[in-house]
CSV table of C-alpha atoms and ligand atoms in Angstrom, one decimal:
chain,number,residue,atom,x,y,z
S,1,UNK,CA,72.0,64.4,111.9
S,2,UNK,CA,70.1,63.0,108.7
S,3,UNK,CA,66.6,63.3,109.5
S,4,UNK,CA,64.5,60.0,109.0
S,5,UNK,CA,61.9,61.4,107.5
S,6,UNK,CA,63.8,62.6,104.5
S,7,UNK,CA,65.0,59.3,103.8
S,8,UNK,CA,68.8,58.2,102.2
S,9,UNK,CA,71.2,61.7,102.5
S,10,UNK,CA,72.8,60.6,99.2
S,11,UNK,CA,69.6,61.6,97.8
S,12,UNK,CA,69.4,64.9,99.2
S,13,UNK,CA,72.5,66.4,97.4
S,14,UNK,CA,72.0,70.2,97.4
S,15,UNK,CA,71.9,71.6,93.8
S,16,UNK,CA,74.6,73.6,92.5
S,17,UNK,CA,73.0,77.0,92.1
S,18,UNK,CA,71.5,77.0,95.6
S,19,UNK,CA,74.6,76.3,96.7
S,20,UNK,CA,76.4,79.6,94.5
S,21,UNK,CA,73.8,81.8,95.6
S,22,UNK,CA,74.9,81.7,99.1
S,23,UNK,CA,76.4,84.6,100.3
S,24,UNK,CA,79.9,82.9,101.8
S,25,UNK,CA,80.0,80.9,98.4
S,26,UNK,CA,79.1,83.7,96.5
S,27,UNK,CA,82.1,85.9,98.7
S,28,UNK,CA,84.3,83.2,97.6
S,29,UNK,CA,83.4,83.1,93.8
S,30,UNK,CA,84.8,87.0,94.1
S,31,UNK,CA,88.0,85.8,95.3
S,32,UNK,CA,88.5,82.7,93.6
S,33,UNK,CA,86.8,83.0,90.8
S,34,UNK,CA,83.7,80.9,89.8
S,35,UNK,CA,85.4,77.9,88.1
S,36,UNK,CA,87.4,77.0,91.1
S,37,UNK,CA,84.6,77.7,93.3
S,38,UNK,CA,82.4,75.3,91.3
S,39,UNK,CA,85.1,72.6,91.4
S,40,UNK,CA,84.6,72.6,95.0
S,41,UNK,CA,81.3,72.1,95.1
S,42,UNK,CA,81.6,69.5,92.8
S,43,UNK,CA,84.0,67.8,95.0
S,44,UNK,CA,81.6,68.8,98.0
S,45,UNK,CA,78.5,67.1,95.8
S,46,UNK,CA,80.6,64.2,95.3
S,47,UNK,CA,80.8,63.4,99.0
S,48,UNK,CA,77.8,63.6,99.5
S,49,UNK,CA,76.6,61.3,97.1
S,50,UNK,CA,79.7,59.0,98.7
S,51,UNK,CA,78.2,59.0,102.0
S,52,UNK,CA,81.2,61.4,103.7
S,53,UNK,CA,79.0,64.2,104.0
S,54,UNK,CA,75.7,65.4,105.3
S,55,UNK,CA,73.9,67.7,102.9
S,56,UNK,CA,73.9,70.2,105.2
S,57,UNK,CA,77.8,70.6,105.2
S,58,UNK,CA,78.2,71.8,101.9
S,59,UNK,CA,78.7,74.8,101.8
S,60,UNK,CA,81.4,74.6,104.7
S,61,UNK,CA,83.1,71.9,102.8
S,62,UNK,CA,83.2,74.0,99.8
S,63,UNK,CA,84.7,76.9,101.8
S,64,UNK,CA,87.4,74.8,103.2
S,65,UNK,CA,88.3,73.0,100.0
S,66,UNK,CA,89.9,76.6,98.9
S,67,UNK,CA,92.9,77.4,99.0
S,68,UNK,CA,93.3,79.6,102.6
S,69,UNK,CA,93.5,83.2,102.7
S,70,UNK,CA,93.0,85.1,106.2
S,71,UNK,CA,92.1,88.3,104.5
S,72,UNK,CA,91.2,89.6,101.0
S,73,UNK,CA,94.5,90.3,100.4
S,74,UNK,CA,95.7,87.5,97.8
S,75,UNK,CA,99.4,86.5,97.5
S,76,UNK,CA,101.0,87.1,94.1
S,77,UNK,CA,103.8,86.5,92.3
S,78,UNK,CA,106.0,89.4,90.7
S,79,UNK,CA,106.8,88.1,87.5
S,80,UNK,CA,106.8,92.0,86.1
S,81,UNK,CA,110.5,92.2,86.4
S,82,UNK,CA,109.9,95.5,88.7
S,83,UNK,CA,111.2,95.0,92.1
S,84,UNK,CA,109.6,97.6,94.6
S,85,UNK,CA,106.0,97.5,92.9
S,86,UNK,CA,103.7,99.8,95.0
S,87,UNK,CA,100.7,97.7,93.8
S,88,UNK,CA,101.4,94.7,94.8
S,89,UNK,CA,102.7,96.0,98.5
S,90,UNK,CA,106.4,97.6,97.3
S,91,UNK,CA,108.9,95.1,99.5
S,92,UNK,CA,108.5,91.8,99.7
S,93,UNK,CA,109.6,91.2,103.6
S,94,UNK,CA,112.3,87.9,104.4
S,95,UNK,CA,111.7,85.0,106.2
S,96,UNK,CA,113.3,86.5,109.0
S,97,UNK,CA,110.7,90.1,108.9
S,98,UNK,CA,108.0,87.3,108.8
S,99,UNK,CA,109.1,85.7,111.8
S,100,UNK,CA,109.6,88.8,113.5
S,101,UNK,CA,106.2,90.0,112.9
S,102,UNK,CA,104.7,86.9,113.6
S,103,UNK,CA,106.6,86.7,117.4
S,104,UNK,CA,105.2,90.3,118.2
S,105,UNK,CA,101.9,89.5,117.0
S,106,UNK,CA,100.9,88.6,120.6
S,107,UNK,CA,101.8,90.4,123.6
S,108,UNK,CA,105.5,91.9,123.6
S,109,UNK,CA,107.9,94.1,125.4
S,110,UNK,CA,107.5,97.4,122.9
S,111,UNK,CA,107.2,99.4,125.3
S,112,UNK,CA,108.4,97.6,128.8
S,113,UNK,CA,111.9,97.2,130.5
S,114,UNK,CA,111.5,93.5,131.0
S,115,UNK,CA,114.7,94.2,134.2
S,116,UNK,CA,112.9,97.0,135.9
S,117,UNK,CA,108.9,96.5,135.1
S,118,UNK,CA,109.6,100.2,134.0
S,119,UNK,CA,108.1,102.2,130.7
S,120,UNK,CA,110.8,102.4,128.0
S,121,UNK,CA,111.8,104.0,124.7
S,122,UNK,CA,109.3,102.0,122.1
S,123,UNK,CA,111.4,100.0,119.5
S,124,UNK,CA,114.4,100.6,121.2
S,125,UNK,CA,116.2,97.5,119.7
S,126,UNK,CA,115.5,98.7,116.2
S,127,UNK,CA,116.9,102.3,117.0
S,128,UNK,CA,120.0,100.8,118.4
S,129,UNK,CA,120.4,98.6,115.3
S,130,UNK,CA,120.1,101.4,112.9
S,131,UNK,CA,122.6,103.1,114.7
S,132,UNK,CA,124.7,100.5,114.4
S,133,UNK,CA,124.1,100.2,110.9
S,134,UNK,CA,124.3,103.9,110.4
S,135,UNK,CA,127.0,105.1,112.5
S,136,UNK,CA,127.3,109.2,111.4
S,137,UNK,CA,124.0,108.8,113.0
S,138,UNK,CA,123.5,110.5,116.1
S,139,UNK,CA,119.7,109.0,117.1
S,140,UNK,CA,117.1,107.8,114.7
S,141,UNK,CA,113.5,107.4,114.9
S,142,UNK,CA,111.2,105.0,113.1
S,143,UNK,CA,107.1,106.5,112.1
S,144,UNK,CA,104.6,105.4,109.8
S,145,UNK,CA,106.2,105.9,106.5
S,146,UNK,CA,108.6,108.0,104.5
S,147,UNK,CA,105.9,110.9,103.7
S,148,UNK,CA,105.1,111.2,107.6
S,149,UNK,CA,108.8,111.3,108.7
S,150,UNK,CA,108.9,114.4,106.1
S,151,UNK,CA,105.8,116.3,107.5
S,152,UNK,CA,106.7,115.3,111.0
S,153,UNK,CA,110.5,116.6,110.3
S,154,UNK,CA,109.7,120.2,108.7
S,155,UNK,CA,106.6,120.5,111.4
S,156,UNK,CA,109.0,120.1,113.8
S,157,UNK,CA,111.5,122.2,112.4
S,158,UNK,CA,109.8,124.9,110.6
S,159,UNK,CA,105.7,125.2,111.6
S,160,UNK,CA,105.2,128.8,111.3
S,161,UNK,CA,108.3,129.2,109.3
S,162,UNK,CA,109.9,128.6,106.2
S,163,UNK,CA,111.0,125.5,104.2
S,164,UNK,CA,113.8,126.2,101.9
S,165,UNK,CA,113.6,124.3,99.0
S,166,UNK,CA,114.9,124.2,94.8
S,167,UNK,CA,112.2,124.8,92.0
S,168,UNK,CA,113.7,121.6,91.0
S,169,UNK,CA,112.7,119.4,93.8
S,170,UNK,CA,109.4,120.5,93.5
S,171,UNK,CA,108.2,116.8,93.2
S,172,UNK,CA,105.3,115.0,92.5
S,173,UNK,CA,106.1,111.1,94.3
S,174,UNK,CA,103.2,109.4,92.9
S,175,UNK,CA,99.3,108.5,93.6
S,176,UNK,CA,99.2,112.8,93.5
S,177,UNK,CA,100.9,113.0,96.3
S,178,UNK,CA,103.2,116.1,96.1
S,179,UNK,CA,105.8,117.3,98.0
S,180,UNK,CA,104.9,121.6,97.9
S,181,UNK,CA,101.5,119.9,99.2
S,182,UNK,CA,102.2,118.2,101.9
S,183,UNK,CA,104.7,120.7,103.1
S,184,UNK,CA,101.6,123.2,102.9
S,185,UNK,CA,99.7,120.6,105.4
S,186,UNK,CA,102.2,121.4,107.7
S,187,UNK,CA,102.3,124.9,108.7
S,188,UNK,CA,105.1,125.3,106.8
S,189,UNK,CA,105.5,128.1,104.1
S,190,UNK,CA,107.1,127.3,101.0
S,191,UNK,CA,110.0,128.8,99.8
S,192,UNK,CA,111.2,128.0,96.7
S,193,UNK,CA,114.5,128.9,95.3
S,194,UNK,CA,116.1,128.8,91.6
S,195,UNK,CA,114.8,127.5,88.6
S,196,UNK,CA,113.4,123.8,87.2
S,197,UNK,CA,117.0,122.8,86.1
S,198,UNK,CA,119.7,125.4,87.8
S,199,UNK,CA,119.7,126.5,91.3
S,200,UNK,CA,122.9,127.6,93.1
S,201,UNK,CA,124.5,128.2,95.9
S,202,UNK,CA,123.2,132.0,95.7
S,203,UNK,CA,120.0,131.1,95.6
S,204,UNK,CA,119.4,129.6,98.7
S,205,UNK,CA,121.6,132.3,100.4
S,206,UNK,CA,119.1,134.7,99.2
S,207,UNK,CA,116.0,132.9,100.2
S,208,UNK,CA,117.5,132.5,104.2
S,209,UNK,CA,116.4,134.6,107.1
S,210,UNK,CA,115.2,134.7,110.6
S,211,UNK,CA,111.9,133.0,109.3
S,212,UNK,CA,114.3,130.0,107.8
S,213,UNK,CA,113.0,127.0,109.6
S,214,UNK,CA,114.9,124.3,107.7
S,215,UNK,CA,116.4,123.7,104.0
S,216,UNK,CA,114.6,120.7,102.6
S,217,UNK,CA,116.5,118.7,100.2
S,218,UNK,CA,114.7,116.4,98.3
S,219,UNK,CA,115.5,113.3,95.9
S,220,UNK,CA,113.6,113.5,92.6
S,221,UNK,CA,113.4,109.9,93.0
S,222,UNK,CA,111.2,109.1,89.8
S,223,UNK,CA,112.5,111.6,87.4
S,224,UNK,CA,115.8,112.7,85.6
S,225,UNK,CA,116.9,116.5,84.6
S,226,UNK,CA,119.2,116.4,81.7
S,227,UNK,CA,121.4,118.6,79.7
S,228,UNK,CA,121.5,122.1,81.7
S,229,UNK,CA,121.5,121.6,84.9
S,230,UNK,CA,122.8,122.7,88.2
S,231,UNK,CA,122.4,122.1,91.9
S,232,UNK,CA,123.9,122.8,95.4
S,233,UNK,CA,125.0,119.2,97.3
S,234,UNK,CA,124.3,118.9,100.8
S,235,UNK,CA,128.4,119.8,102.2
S,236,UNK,CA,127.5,123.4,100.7
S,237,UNK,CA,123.7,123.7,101.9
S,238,UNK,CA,125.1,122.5,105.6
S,239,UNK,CA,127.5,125.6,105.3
S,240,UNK,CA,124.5,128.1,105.0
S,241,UNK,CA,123.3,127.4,108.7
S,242,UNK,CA,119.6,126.5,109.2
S,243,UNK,CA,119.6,122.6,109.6
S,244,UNK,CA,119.4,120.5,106.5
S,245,UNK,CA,116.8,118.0,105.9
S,246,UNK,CA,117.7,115.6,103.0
S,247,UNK,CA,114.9,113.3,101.8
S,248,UNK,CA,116.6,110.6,100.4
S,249,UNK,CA,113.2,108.7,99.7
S,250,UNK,CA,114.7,105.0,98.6
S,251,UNK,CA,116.2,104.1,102.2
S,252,UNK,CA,119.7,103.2,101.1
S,253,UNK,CA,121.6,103.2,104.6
S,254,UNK,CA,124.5,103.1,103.2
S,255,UNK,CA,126.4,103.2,99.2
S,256,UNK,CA,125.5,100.3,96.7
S,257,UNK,CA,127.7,100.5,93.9
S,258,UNK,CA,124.9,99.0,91.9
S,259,UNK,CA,123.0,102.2,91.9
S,260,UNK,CA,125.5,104.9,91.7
S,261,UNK,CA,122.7,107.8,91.5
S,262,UNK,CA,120.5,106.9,94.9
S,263,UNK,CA,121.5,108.6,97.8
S,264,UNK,CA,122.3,107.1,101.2
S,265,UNK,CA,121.6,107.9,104.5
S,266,UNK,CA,125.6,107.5,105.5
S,267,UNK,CA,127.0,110.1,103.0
S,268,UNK,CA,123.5,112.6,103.9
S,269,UNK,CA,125.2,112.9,107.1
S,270,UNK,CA,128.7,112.9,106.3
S,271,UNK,CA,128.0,115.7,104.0
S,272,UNK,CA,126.3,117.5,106.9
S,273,UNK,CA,122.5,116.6,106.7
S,274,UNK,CA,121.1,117.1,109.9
S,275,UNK,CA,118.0,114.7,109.9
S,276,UNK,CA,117.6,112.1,107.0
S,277,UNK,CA,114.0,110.9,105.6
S,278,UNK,CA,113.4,107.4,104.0
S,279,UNK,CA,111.1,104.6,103.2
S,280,UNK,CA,111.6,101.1,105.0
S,281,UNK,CA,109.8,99.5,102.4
S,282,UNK,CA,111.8,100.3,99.1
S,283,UNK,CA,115.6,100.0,98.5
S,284,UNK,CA,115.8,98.5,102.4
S,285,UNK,CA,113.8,96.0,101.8
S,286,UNK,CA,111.7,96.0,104.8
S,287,UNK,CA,108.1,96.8,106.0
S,288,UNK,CA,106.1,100.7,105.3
S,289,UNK,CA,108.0,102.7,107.9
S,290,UNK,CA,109.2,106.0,107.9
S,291,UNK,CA,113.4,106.3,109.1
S,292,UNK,CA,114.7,109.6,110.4
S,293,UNK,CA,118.0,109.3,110.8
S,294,UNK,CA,120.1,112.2,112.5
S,295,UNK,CA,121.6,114.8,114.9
S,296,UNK,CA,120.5,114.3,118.6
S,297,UNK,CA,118.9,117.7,119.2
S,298,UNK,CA,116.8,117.7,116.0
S,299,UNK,CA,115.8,114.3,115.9
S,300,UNK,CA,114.8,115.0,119.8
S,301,UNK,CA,112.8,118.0,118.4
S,302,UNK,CA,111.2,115.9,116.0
S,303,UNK,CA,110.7,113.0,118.5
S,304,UNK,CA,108.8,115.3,121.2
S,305,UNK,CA,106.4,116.7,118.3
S,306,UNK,CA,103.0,116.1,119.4
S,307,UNK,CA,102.5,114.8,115.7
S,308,UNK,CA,105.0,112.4,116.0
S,309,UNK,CA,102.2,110.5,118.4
S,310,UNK,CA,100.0,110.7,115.6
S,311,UNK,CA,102.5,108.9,112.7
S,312,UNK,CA,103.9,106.3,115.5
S,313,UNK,CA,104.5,102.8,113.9
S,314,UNK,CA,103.1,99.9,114.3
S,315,UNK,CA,105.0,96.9,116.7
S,316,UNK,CA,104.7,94.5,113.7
S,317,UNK,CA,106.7,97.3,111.2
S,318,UNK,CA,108.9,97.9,114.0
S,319,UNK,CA,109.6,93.6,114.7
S,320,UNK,CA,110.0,93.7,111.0
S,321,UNK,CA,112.2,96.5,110.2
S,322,UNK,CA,114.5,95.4,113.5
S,323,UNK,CA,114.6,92.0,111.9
S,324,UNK,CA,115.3,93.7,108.2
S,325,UNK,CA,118.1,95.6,109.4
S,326,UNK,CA,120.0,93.3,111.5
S,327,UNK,CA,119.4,90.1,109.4
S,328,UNK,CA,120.7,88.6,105.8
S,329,UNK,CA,120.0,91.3,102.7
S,330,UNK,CA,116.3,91.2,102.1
S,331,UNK,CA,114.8,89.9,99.4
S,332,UNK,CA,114.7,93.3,97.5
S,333,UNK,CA,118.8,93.4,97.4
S,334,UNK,CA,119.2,89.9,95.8
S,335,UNK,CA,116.3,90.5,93.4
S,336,UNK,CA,118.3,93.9,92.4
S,337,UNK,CA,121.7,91.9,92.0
S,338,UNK,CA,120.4,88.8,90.7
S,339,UNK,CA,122.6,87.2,88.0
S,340,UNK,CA,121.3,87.6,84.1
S,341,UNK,CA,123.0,84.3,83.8
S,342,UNK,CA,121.4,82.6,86.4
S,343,UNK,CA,118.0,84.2,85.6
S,344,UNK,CA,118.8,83.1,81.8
S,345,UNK,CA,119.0,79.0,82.9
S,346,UNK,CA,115.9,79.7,84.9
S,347,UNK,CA,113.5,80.9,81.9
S,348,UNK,CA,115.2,78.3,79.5
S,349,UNK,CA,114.1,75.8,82.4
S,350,UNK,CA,110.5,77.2,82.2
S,351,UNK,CA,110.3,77.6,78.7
S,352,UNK,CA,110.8,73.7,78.4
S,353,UNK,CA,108.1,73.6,80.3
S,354,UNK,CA,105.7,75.4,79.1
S,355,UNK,CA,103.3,74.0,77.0
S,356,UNK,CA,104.1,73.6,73.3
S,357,UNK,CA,100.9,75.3,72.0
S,358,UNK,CA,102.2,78.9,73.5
S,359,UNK,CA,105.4,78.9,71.5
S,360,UNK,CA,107.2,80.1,74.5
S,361,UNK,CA,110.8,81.9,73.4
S,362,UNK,CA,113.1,83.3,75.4
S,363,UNK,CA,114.1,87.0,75.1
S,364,UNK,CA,116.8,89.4,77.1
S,365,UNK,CA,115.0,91.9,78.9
S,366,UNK,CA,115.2,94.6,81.4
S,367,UNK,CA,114.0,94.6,84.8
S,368,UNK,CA,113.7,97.6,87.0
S,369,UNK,CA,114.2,99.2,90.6
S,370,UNK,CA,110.5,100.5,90.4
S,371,UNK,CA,109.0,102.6,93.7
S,372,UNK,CA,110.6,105.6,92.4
S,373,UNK,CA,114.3,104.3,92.7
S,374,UNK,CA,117.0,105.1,90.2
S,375,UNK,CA,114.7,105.7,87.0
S,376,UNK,CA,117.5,105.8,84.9
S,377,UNK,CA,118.6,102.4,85.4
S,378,UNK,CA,118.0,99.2,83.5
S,379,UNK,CA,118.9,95.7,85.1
S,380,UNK,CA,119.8,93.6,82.3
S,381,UNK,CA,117.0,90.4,82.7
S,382,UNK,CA,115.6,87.6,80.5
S,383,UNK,CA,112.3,86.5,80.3
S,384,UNK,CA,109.7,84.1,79.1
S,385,UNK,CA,107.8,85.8,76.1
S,386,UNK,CA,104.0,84.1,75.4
S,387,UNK,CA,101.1,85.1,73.6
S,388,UNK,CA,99.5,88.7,75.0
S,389,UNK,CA,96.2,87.4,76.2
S,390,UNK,CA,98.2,85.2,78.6
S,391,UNK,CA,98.8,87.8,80.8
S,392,UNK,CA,95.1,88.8,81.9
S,393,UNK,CA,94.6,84.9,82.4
S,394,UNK,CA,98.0,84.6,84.4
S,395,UNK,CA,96.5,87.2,86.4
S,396,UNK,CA,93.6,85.7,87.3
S,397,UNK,CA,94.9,82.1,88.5
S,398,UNK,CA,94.3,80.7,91.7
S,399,UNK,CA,97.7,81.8,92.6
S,400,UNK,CA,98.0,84.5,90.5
S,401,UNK,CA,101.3,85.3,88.5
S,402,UNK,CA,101.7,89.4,87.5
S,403,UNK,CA,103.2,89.8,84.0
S,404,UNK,CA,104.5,92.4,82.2
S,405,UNK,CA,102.7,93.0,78.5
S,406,UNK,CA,106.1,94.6,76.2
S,407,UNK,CA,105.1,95.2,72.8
S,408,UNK,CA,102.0,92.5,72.1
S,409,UNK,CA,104.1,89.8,74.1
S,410,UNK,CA,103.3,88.4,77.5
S,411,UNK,CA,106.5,88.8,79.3
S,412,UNK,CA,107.0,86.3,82.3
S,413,UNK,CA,110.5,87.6,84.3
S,414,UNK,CA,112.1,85.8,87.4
S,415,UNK,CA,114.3,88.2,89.0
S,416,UNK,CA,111.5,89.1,91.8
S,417,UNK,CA,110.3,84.9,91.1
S,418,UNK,CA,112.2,83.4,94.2
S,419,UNK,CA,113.9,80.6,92.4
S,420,UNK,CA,112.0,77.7,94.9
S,421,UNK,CA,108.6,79.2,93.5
S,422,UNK,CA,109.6,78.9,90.1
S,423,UNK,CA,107.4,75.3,89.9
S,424,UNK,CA,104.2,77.9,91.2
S,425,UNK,CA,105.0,79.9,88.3
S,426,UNK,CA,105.0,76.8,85.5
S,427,UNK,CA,102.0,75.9,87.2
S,428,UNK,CA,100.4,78.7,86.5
S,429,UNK,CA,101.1,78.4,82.6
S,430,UNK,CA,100.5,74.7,82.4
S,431,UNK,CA,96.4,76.2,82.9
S,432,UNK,CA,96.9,78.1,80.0
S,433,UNK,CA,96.4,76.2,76.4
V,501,PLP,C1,108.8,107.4,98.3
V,501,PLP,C2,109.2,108.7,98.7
V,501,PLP,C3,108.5,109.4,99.7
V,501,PLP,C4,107.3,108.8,100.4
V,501,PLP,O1,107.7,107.7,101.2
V,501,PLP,P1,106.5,106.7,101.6
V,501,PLP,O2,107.2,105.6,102.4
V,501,PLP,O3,105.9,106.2,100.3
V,501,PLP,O4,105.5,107.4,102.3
V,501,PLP,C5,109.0,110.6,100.1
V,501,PLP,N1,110.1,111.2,99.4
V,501,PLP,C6,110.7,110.5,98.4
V,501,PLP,C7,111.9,111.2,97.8
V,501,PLP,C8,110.3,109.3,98.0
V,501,PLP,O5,111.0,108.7,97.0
């Protein structure tokens, strides 16, 4: 209530730097930046002076005047051209993962047989569906990610034993996270067989024992060898005995001709891979999970791992992979196959609409898979060029818009736009000039 004493309210409005200085506003300015924050109180001020507001109400008004965002994590549009970006969350999920998560936010069934009131399997819809999506599949298991469905898999099969595995795939994935280092975490020992660019058959027959506690095979997802080079596929490794672990890393459950080089979970099996590793969140499309894919008795093994406890996912990944798998191709697959053509009209589109002072052309690109998928391959793109300083300031809108910088020219790509949000993206460069 306006006190009395203090006369008219409209003369009371609270000055702008008392009002920046508070510690919500001043939270705000981080995430909003300062301009946008002080446009709000300006509005804020305004009412105010119009009578709609008490003086005391600023700073709330101020809040609520920004755009909403229930944690610090700030939406962004991928205009980089790279579909599975790590830094800005790999995967972006479809509506239907979204709803998923959102009905298992609350109370669900995860681990409940709604018939008998009994305990059941957790996720046992989304194990069903990847079977039914993977049928050389035996049983699957869903953890935390792709890196804990590896450490769980060799702990499971080989703590206190060795890991059979080519100098070649001797891989660093990314962030330093390295494959002889995590096996090491495990209990595992090592073995390593061949050379950087040839290892055979011979090799690994070599390296096997009674200590043999798997062969690991894994995908050098983010790098090439070229020229000399040799190594053993899976049908000749599942020969040898000890059961085969491929890490095929992208999460491919079954061929895309698009991407002739990424293995698939299908043909792991079919050649004889006894438990499959991959990401949910990169070539599937879906949320961070780890899939193990697999024989009954080792996936068992793996499944009744006191570790496995310790890597189980979360009900929202599993609501969202579930939906992922059984619903349309995610957003990932039609930003992979999108149509040059179609992404050409597009940029022409928003090149009319950029302002005139940028100079906006149009140029044929490249985008690519990104996450570590298929680093050999180019997906023929167009894009929006603009000056190079419009990149940091794209970056730095209220909605921001993530660029790629290509030889001293802003580069503005659609493929991972979705075309409805194109208008957000023209928005964005319309604050430019
Ligand atoms: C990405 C990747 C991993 C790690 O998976 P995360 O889901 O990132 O934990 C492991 N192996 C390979 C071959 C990969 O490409």
């Amino acid at each position: 209530m306006p006190d009395a004493h203090q006369g008219d309210p409209r003369r009371r409005v609270p000055r702008t730097d008392a009002i920046l200085a508070d510690p919500l506003v001043a939270e705000a300015i981080s995430r909003h930046g300062r301009d946008r924050v002080k446009q709000a109180v300006g509005t804020a001020q305004q009412q105010v002076r119009d009578g709609a507001l008490t003086p005391d109400d600023v700073v709330n008004a101020t809040l609520a005047a920004l755009p909403l965002h229930r944690s610090s994590l700030t939406p962004v549009l991928n205009a980089t051209g790279v579909v599975i970006h790590t830094n800005v969350g790999r995967a972006p999920l479809s509506t239907a993962a979204v709803e998923a998560i959102a009905d298992a936010a609350g109370y669900v069934d995860v681990e409940l047989d709604l018939e008998t009131g009994q305990r059941s399997r957790r996720g046992r819809g989304l194990l069903a569906a990847l079977l039914r999506r993977v049928p050389d599949a035996e049983a699957a298991l869903v953890v935390n990610n792709g890196a804990a469905a590896l450490v769980l898999a060799t702990t499971a099969l080989a703590a206190g034993k060795e890991v059979v595995v080519s100098r070649g795939e001797m891989v660093e994935i990314g962030d330093g996270f390295r494959l002889p280092d995590l096996i090491a975490s495990t209990g595992a020992r090592l073995r390593e067989v061949g050379t950087t660019n040839r290892t055979t058959i011979a090799d690994y027959e070599d390296a096997l024992g009674t200590d043999t506690g798997c062969i690991l095979k894994v995908h050098p997802s983010n790098f090439r060898v070229e020229g000399f080079t040799a190594q053993v596929p899976v049908e000749q490794l599942a020969s040898l005995g000890p059961p085969v672990v491929h890490d095929i890393g992208s999460g491919l459950l079954s061929p895309d001709p698009l991407l002739p080089d990424e293995p698939d979970a299908t043909t792991a099996l079919r050649a004889g891979a006894a438990v499959v590793t991959a990401s949910g969140d990169k070539l599937l499309g879906g949320p961070q999970a780890g899939i193990l894919l697999g024989r009954a008795d080792e996936v068992e093994r793996i499944r009744r791992h006191p570790l496995a406890r310790a890597v189980r996912a979360d009900k929202l990944a599993l609501a969202a992979l579930e939906a992922t798998v059984t619903g349309p191709p995610a957003p990932v697959t039609a930003y992979l196959h999108a149509d040059p053509d179609q992404l050409r009209t597009r940029c022409e589109r928003l090149a009319a609409a950029t302002p005139p002072e940028l100079n906006a052309t149009i140029i044929q690109t490249h985008g690519v898979v990104g996450g570590g998928g298929a680093p050999g391959l180019t997906l023929p793109s167009w894009a929006v060029s603009l000056p190079e300083d419009c990149a940091a300031r794209l970056r730095t809108q209220p909605r921001p818009v993530l660029a790629r910088v290509d030889r001293g020219r802003c580069l503005v790509d659609l493929r991972c736009i979705p075309p409805d949000a194109d208008h957000l993206v023209a928005e964005a460069i319309s604050q430019l000039p």
